[in-house]
Amino acid sequence: MKAVVVGAGVFGASSARALALRDWDVTLVEQYTPGTVRSASGGDTRLLRAAHGNVDWYAELAMRAREQWIALQEETGVHIFEPVGVAWFAQRANGFEAMSRTALERLGIPHEWLKPDDARSLFPSLSTDDLEAVLYEPDAGVLHARRATQLLVEDAERRGATLEIGHPTPRDAPEADIVVWACGAWLPALFPEQVELTLSRRDVFFFGADGAWRGTPGFCDYDAMFYGHGEIAGLGVKVAPDFAGASLDPDTLDRIPLESRAADARDYAAKRFPSLADAPIVGGRVCQYTLTGDTHFLVAPHPENPGWWIVGGGSGHGFKHGPALGDYVADCVEGKREPESFHALGERTGDAGLRTASVG
Ligand SMILES: Cc1cc2nc3c(=O)[nH]c(=O)nc-3n(C[C@H](O)[C@H](O)[C@H](O)COP(=O)(O)OP(=O)(O)OC[C@H]3O[C@@H](n4cnc5c(N)ncnc54)[C@H](O)[C@@H]3O)c2cc1C
């Protein structure tokens, strides 16, 4: 059976690899190059965490993916996962972190609920005045995203898949038993009738810190709408504002970070991590979220073309799930299971709040 997967971001690369592992004849088609910085998967780093409020489906998917990322790292000898943990700064006793804590308890996923004073030792400096608690996930960490995406593609090729550079569209569609359209931010333009997604700009900053920041945990400040991690691979300390951003064209955007967002990152860094108050910004990236209305992903058969699947809507939290999501897509494609109803096409109401920020 022949499958063509269009798009070599983490969703497409993982789907192609999962199908190749099941002995499908797989072609993976990418318009630029796997891990292009125009893609959401082409960022330097992405957090891997299990906490997803009260939505167990993603917590379990993340933990399955974690095992698979580590296995891929061990099989290939390419370092892609930093097991540094992730700390959630809880400004409320009954917010997203408390909901996540209950879910992690229920699912048996390791976590600690720390008093603010006890969390201070996690970072070289941490201001906890406004915190009720810190939810710490010791098994969480940070993925080297661009490299991990490329590694998935390389591994898919080792398993027999073929990578082609090309730009198929629904009007000029590949011939195959199955076509998986995993086209990230390009999906709404390719499928204007079927796919409703909001593209939203995000600016990410790296601060030059001293060596004490090496190996410190990732962090999420859900109510303040910031996230990041400590010094990793010489990139610096990541501090990323997670406020709603303007829409954009992923092909033509000049990816130069905004000074206003840099100022937001500086203010936050100084407040939350006082020793970073005078740290210079040593790097920046601009990327796009591809948001569904409720932050659940999109994994659905095309309503008119049998054999076509639409996979995307990563909604700012898709990366970590890559390999496990690939298995889920392959199971759906092979008819071994139905896709979840919350991944269907069509209008989405409500907001499951699955990103690392409360709104936006
Ligand atoms: C700033 C930022 C921070 C994030 N932080 C995290 C995080 O900490 N943790 C986490 O888990 N997730 C995070 N995410 C989300 C995560 O990165 C995305 O959900 C995920 O990468 C989406 O992958 P994708 O494969 O759907 O899309 P993409 O990575 O965008 O890949 C789509 C690919 O399809 C290709 N393509 C499109 N159309 C065509 C065509 N017609 N023909 C050929 N190729 C085509 C594109 O060139 C691209 O390479 C973050 C995202 C951003 C932007």
Coordinates of C-alpha atoms and ligand atoms in Angstrom, one line a residue:
M1 CA 0.0 0.0 0.0
K2 CA 1.3 3.4 -0.9
A3 CA 1.1 6.5 1.3
V4 CA 2.2 10.0 0.5
V5 CA 2.7 12.4 3.4
V6 CA 2.8 16.1 2.5
G7 CA 4.7 18.2 4.9
A8 CA 7.9 17.2 6.9
G9 CA 7.2 19.0 10.1
V10 CA 6.9 16.9 13.3
F11 CA 3.4 15.7 12.5
G12 CA 4.2 14.7 8.9
A13 CA 7.6 13.2 9.7
S14 CA 6.2 11.2 12.6
S15 CA 3.2 9.9 10.5
A16 CA 5.6 9.0 7.6
R17 CA 7.9 7.2 10.0
A18 CA 5.1 5.3 11.7
L19 CA 3.7 4.1 8.3
A20 CA 7.1 3.1 7.1
L21 CA 7.6 1.1 10.3
R22 CA 4.3 -0.7 9.3
D23 CA 5.8 -1.6 5.9
W24 CA 3.8 1.0 3.9
D25 CA 5.5 2.3 0.7
V26 CA 5.9 5.9 2.0
T27 CA 6.9 9.1 0.2
L28 CA 7.3 12.2 2.3
V29 CA 7.1 15.5 0.4
E30 CA 8.4 18.8 1.8
Q31 CA 8.3 22.1 0.0
Y32 CA 11.4 23.6 1.7
T33 CA 13.6 21.3 3.8
P34 CA 12.7 19.2 6.9
G35 CA 13.2 21.4 9.9
T36 CA 12.9 24.7 8.0
V37 CA 12.7 27.6 10.4
R38 CA 9.5 28.6 8.5
S39 CA 7.8 25.6 10.0
A40 CA 6.6 25.4 13.6
S41 CA 8.8 22.3 14.1
G42 CA 11.9 24.2 13.0
G43 CA 12.3 26.0 16.4
D44 CA 15.5 25.4 18.4
T45 CA 13.7 23.9 21.4
R46 CA 10.3 22.7 22.5
L47 CA 9.1 21.8 26.0
L48 CA 7.9 18.2 26.7
R49 CA 5.5 18.1 29.6
A50 CA 2.7 15.9 30.8
A51 CA 0.6 18.5 32.5
H52 CA -2.5 19.3 30.3
G53 CA -5.1 20.4 32.9
N54 CA -7.8 17.8 33.2
V55 CA -7.4 16.4 29.7
D56 CA -5.8 13.0 30.2
W57 CA -5.6 12.1 26.5
Y58 CA -2.7 14.5 25.9
A59 CA -0.9 13.7 29.2
E60 CA -0.9 10.0 28.2
L61 CA 0.2 10.8 24.6
A62 CA 3.0 13.0 25.9
M63 CA 4.3 10.2 28.1
R64 CA 4.2 7.6 25.3
A65 CA 6.0 10.1 23.0
R66 CA 8.6 10.7 25.7
E67 CA 9.5 7.0 25.7
Q68 CA 9.7 7.1 21.9
W69 CA 11.9 10.2 21.7
I70 CA 14.3 8.6 24.2
A71 CA 14.3 5.3 22.2
L72 CA 15.0 7.2 19.0
Q73 CA 17.8 9.1 20.7
E74 CA 19.3 5.8 22.0
E75 CA 19.0 4.0 18.6
T76 CA 20.6 6.8 16.6
G77 CA 23.1 8.2 19.2
V78 CA 21.8 11.7 18.4
H79 CA 21.1 13.8 21.4
I80 CA 17.6 15.3 21.2
F81 CA 16.1 15.3 24.7
E82 CA 17.3 17.3 27.7
P83 CA 15.7 15.6 30.8
V84 CA 15.8 18.8 32.9
G85 CA 12.2 18.7 34.2
V86 CA 9.6 21.4 33.9
A87 CA 8.3 23.8 36.7
W88 CA 4.8 25.3 36.5
F89 CA 4.5 28.6 38.5
A90 CA 1.0 28.5 40.1
Q91 CA -0.4 31.9 40.8
R92 CA -3.6 30.3 42.0
A93 CA -4.4 27.4 44.3
N94 CA -7.1 26.2 41.9
G95 CA -5.8 27.0 38.5
F96 CA -4.4 25.0 35.6
E97 CA -1.6 23.7 37.7
A98 CA -3.9 22.3 40.4
M99 CA -6.1 20.7 37.7
S100 CA -3.0 19.2 36.1
R101 CA -1.7 17.9 39.5
T102 CA -5.0 16.0 40.0
A103 CA -4.6 14.4 36.6
L104 CA -1.0 13.5 37.0
E105 CA -1.9 11.9 40.4
R106 CA -4.7 10.0 38.7
L107 CA -2.4 8.8 35.9
G108 CA 0.5 7.9 38.1
I109 CA 2.8 10.4 36.4
P110 CA 5.7 11.7 38.6
H111 CA 5.2 15.2 39.9
E112 CA 5.8 17.3 43.0
W113 CA 3.7 20.1 44.4
L114 CA 6.2 22.4 46.0
K115 CA 5.8 25.3 48.4
P116 CA 7.2 28.5 46.7
D117 CA 10.1 28.6 49.2
D118 CA 11.0 25.0 48.4
A119 CA 11.0 25.7 44.6
R120 CA 13.6 28.4 44.8
S121 CA 16.5 25.9 44.6
L122 CA 15.3 24.8 41.1
F123 CA 16.7 28.0 39.6
P124 CA 19.7 30.3 40.3
S125 CA 17.2 33.0 41.2
L126 CA 13.4 32.8 41.3
S127 CA 10.9 35.3 42.6
T128 CA 8.0 33.5 44.3
D129 CA 6.2 36.4 45.9
D130 CA 3.1 36.0 43.7
L131 CA 3.1 32.2 43.7
E132 CA 0.8 29.8 45.6
A133 CA 2.9 26.7 44.6
V134 CA 5.1 25.2 42.0
L135 CA 4.1 22.0 40.1
Y136 CA 7.3 20.3 39.2
E137 CA 7.4 17.5 36.6
P138 CA 10.8 15.7 37.0
D139 CA 10.4 13.5 33.9
A140 CA 9.6 16.4 31.6
G141 CA 12.2 18.3 29.7
V142 CA 13.2 20.0 26.5
L143 CA 13.5 18.6 22.9
H144 CA 16.0 20.0 20.4
A145 CA 13.1 20.5 18.0
R146 CA 14.7 21.2 14.6
R147 CA 17.2 18.4 15.0
A148 CA 14.5 16.0 16.3
T149 CA 12.3 16.7 13.3
Q150 CA 15.2 16.0 11.0
L151 CA 16.1 12.8 12.9
L152 CA 12.5 11.6 12.5
V153 CA 12.8 12.1 8.7
E154 CA 16.2 10.4 8.6
D155 CA 14.8 7.5 10.6
A156 CA 11.8 7.3 8.3
E157 CA 14.2 7.1 5.3
R158 CA 16.2 4.3 7.1
R159 CA 12.9 2.4 7.4
G160 CA 12.3 2.7 3.7
A161 CA 10.5 6.0 3.2
T162 CA 11.5 8.4 0.4
L163 CA 11.9 12.1 0.9
E164 CA 11.1 14.4 -2.0
I165 CA 11.2 18.1 -2.3
G166 CA 8.0 19.3 -3.9
H167 CA 4.8 21.2 -3.5
P168 CA 1.7 19.1 -4.0
T169 CA -1.7 20.8 -3.6
P170 CA -5.2 19.4 -3.6
R171 CA -5.5 20.4 -7.3
D172 CA -2.3 18.6 -8.1
A173 CA -2.6 15.8 -5.6
P174 CA -0.3 12.8 -5.4
E175 CA -1.6 9.4 -6.5
A176 CA -1.6 7.0 -3.5
D177 CA -3.9 4.8 -1.4
I178 CA -3.5 7.3 1.4
V179 CA -2.5 11.0 1.3
V180 CA -1.8 12.6 4.7
W181 CA -1.8 16.4 4.4
A182 CA 0.3 17.5 7.4
C183 CA 0.9 21.0 6.2
G184 CA 1.0 23.1 9.5
A185 CA 0.2 26.7 8.9
W186 CA -0.3 26.1 5.2
L187 CA -3.4 24.0 5.7
P188 CA -6.0 26.7 5.7
A189 CA -4.8 28.0 2.3
L190 CA -4.8 24.5 0.9
F191 CA -8.2 23.6 2.3
P192 CA -10.2 26.8 2.7
E193 CA -13.5 25.0 2.7
Q194 CA -12.6 22.4 5.3
V195 CA -10.0 23.8 7.6
E196 CA -10.4 26.7 10.1
L197 CA -7.2 27.6 11.8
T198 CA -5.9 30.9 13.2
L199 CA -2.2 31.7 12.4
S200 CA -0.7 33.6 15.3
R201 CA 2.8 35.1 15.4
R202 CA 5.1 34.2 18.4
D203 CA 8.5 35.8 19.2
V204 CA 11.0 33.8 21.3
F205 CA 14.0 35.2 23.1
F206 CA 17.2 33.8 24.5
F207 CA 19.1 35.6 27.3
G208 CA 22.8 35.3 27.9
A209 CA 23.1 34.0 31.4
D210 CA 26.0 32.6 33.5
G211 CA 26.8 28.9 33.7
A212 CA 24.6 28.5 36.8
W213 CA 21.6 28.3 34.4
R214 CA 22.9 25.2 32.7
G215 CA 20.6 22.2 33.3
T216 CA 17.9 24.2 35.1
P217 CA 14.3 23.2 34.4
G218 CA 11.9 24.4 31.7
F219 CA 9.2 26.6 33.1
C220 CA 5.6 27.6 32.3
D221 CA 3.9 30.6 33.9
Y222 CA 0.4 29.8 32.7
D223 CA -1.4 32.9 34.1
A224 CA 1.4 35.3 33.3
M225 CA 1.6 33.8 29.7
F226 CA 5.3 33.1 29.6
Y227 CA 7.4 30.0 29.2
G228 CA 10.9 29.0 28.5
H229 CA 13.9 27.0 29.8
G230 CA 17.4 27.3 31.3
E231 CA 20.7 27.4 29.3
I232 CA 20.7 24.6 26.8
A233 CA 23.3 23.9 24.1
G234 CA 24.7 27.4 24.3
L235 CA 21.5 29.0 23.1
G236 CA 20.9 30.9 26.3
V237 CA 18.0 31.0 28.7
K238 CA 14.7 31.0 26.7
V239 CA 12.0 33.4 27.7
A240 CA 9.0 33.4 25.4
P241 CA 5.9 35.7 25.7
D242 CA 2.8 33.7 24.8
F243 CA 0.4 36.5 24.1
A244 CA -1.8 36.5 21.0
G245 CA 0.1 37.7 17.9
A246 CA -0.7 39.0 14.5
S247 CA -1.7 36.8 11.6
L248 CA 1.1 36.2 9.1
D249 CA 2.1 34.6 5.8
P250 CA 4.5 31.7 6.7
D251 CA 6.3 31.9 3.4
T252 CA 7.0 35.7 3.1
L253 CA 7.3 36.9 6.7
D254 CA 10.6 38.5 7.7
R255 CA 11.4 36.7 10.9
I256 CA 12.9 39.5 12.9
P257 CA 11.7 39.7 16.5
L258 CA 9.7 42.7 17.6
E259 CA 11.3 45.2 20.0
S260 CA 8.0 45.5 21.9
R261 CA 8.0 41.7 22.6
A262 CA 11.7 41.8 23.5
A263 CA 10.7 44.5 26.1
D264 CA 8.0 42.2 27.4
A265 CA 10.5 39.3 27.7
R266 CA 13.0 41.6 29.5
D267 CA 10.4 42.7 32.0
Y268 CA 9.2 39.2 32.7
A269 CA 12.8 37.8 33.1
A270 CA 13.7 40.6 35.5
K271 CA 10.6 40.0 37.6
R272 CA 10.6 36.2 37.7
F273 CA 14.3 35.6 37.6
P274 CA 16.0 38.6 39.2
S275 CA 19.5 37.6 38.3
L276 CA 18.6 37.9 34.6
A277 CA 17.6 41.6 35.0
D278 CA 20.7 42.8 33.2
A279 CA 21.3 39.8 30.9
P280 CA 21.5 40.7 27.2
I281 CA 19.3 39.1 24.6
V282 CA 21.6 36.9 22.6
G283 CA 19.1 35.3 20.2
G284 CA 15.6 35.5 18.9
R285 CA 13.2 33.6 16.7
V286 CA 9.8 34.2 15.1
C287 CA 7.5 31.4 14.6
Q288 CA 3.7 30.8 14.1
Y289 CA 1.1 28.9 16.1
T290 CA -1.6 27.2 14.1
L291 CA -4.5 27.4 16.4
T292 CA -7.8 25.5 16.4
G293 CA -10.7 27.2 18.2
D294 CA -10.3 24.9 21.3
T295 CA -6.5 23.9 21.1
H296 CA -7.4 20.3 20.3
F297 CA -5.5 19.0 17.3
L298 CA -7.0 18.2 13.9
V299 CA -6.8 14.6 12.7
A300 CA -9.6 13.8 10.3
P301 CA -10.5 12.2 7.0
H302 CA -11.2 14.6 4.2
P303 CA -15.0 14.7 3.8
E304 CA -14.9 14.4 -0.1
N305 CA -11.7 12.6 -1.0
P306 CA -11.5 9.0 0.3
G307 CA -8.0 8.2 1.5
W308 CA -7.1 11.8 2.3
W309 CA -6.4 12.8 5.9
I310 CA -5.9 16.2 7.3
V311 CA -3.5 16.4 10.3
G312 CA -2.4 19.6 12.0
G313 CA -3.7 22.3 14.3
G314 CA -0.8 21.8 16.7
S315 CA -2.1 24.9 18.6
G316 CA 1.2 25.8 20.2
H317 CA 1.6 22.4 22.0
G318 CA 2.0 19.7 19.3
F319 CA 5.7 19.1 19.1
K320 CA 6.3 16.9 22.1
H321 CA 3.7 14.4 21.0
G322 CA 5.3 13.7 17.6
P323 CA 6.1 10.0 17.5
A324 CA 3.0 9.0 19.6
L325 CA 0.8 11.2 17.4
G326 CA 2.4 9.4 14.3
D327 CA 1.2 6.1 15.7
Y328 CA -2.3 7.5 16.3
V329 CA -2.4 8.8 12.8
A330 CA -1.2 5.5 11.4
D331 CA -3.8 3.6 13.4
C332 CA -6.6 5.9 12.1
V333 CA -5.3 5.6 8.5
E334 CA -5.2 1.8 8.8
G335 CA -8.8 1.7 10.2
K336 CA -7.5 0.2 13.5
R337 CA -9.3 2.9 15.4
E338 CA -11.6 5.9 14.8
P339 CA -10.1 9.4 15.3
E340 CA -11.2 11.1 18.5
S341 CA -14.3 13.2 18.0
F342 CA -12.4 16.2 19.5
H343 CA -10.0 16.1 16.5
A344 CA -12.8 16.4 13.9
L345 CA -13.1 19.1 11.2
G346 CA -15.8 21.7 11.7
E347 CA -16.5 24.3 14.2
R348 CA -14.8 24.1 17.6
T349 CA -16.4 25.7 20.6
G350 CA -14.9 26.3 24.0
D351 CA -11.2 26.3 24.8
A352 CA -9.5 23.3 26.4
G353 CA -6.6 25.6 27.3
L354 CA -3.9 23.1 26.4
R355 CA -1.2 25.6 25.6
T356 CA 1.2 27.0 28.1
A357 CA -0.8 30.1 28.5
S358 CA -4.3 30.9 29.8
V359 CA -5.6 32.8 26.8
G360 CA -4.6 34.4 23.5
Ligands
LIG1 C1 7.2 29.6 19.2 C2 6.6 28.2 19.3 C3 6.7 27.5 20.5 C4 6.2 26.3 20.7 N1 6.5 25.6 21.8 C5 6.1 24.3 21.9 C6 6.5 23.6 23.1 O1 7.2 24.1 24.0 N2 6.1 22.3 23.1 C7 5.3 21.7 22.2 O2 5.0 20.5 22.3 N3 4.9 22.4 21.1 C8 5.3 23.7 20.9 N4 4.9 24.4 19.8 C9 4.0 23.8 18.9 C10 4.7 22.9 17.9 O3 5.9 23.4 17.5 C11 3.8 22.6 16.7 O4 2.5 22.2 17.2 C12 4.3 21.6 15.8 O5 5.6 21.8 15.4 C13 3.4 21.6 14.5 O6 4.0 20.6 13.6 P1 3.4 20.4 12.2 O7 4.1 19.3 11.5 O8 1.9 20.4 12.2 O9 3.6 21.8 11.3 P2 5.0 22.4 10.8 O10 6.1 22.2 11.7 O11 4.7 23.9 10.5 O12 5.3 21.6 9.5 C14 4.5 21.8 8.3 C15 5.4 21.4 7.1 O13 4.6 21.3 5.9 C16 5.3 21.8 4.9 N5 4.3 22.1 3.8 C17 3.2 22.9 3.9 N6 2.5 22.8 2.8 C18 3.2 22.0 1.9 C19 2.9 21.6 0.6 N7 1.9 21.9 -0.1 N8 3.8 20.7 0.0 C20 5.0 20.3 0.7 N9 5.2 20.7 2.0 C21 4.3 21.5 2.6 C22 5.9 23.1 5.5 O14 7.0 23.6 4.7 C23 6.4 22.6 6.8 O15 7.7 22.1 6.8 C24 5.4 25.7 19.6 C25 5.2 26.4 18.5 C26 5.8 27.6 18.3 C27 5.6 28.4 17.0

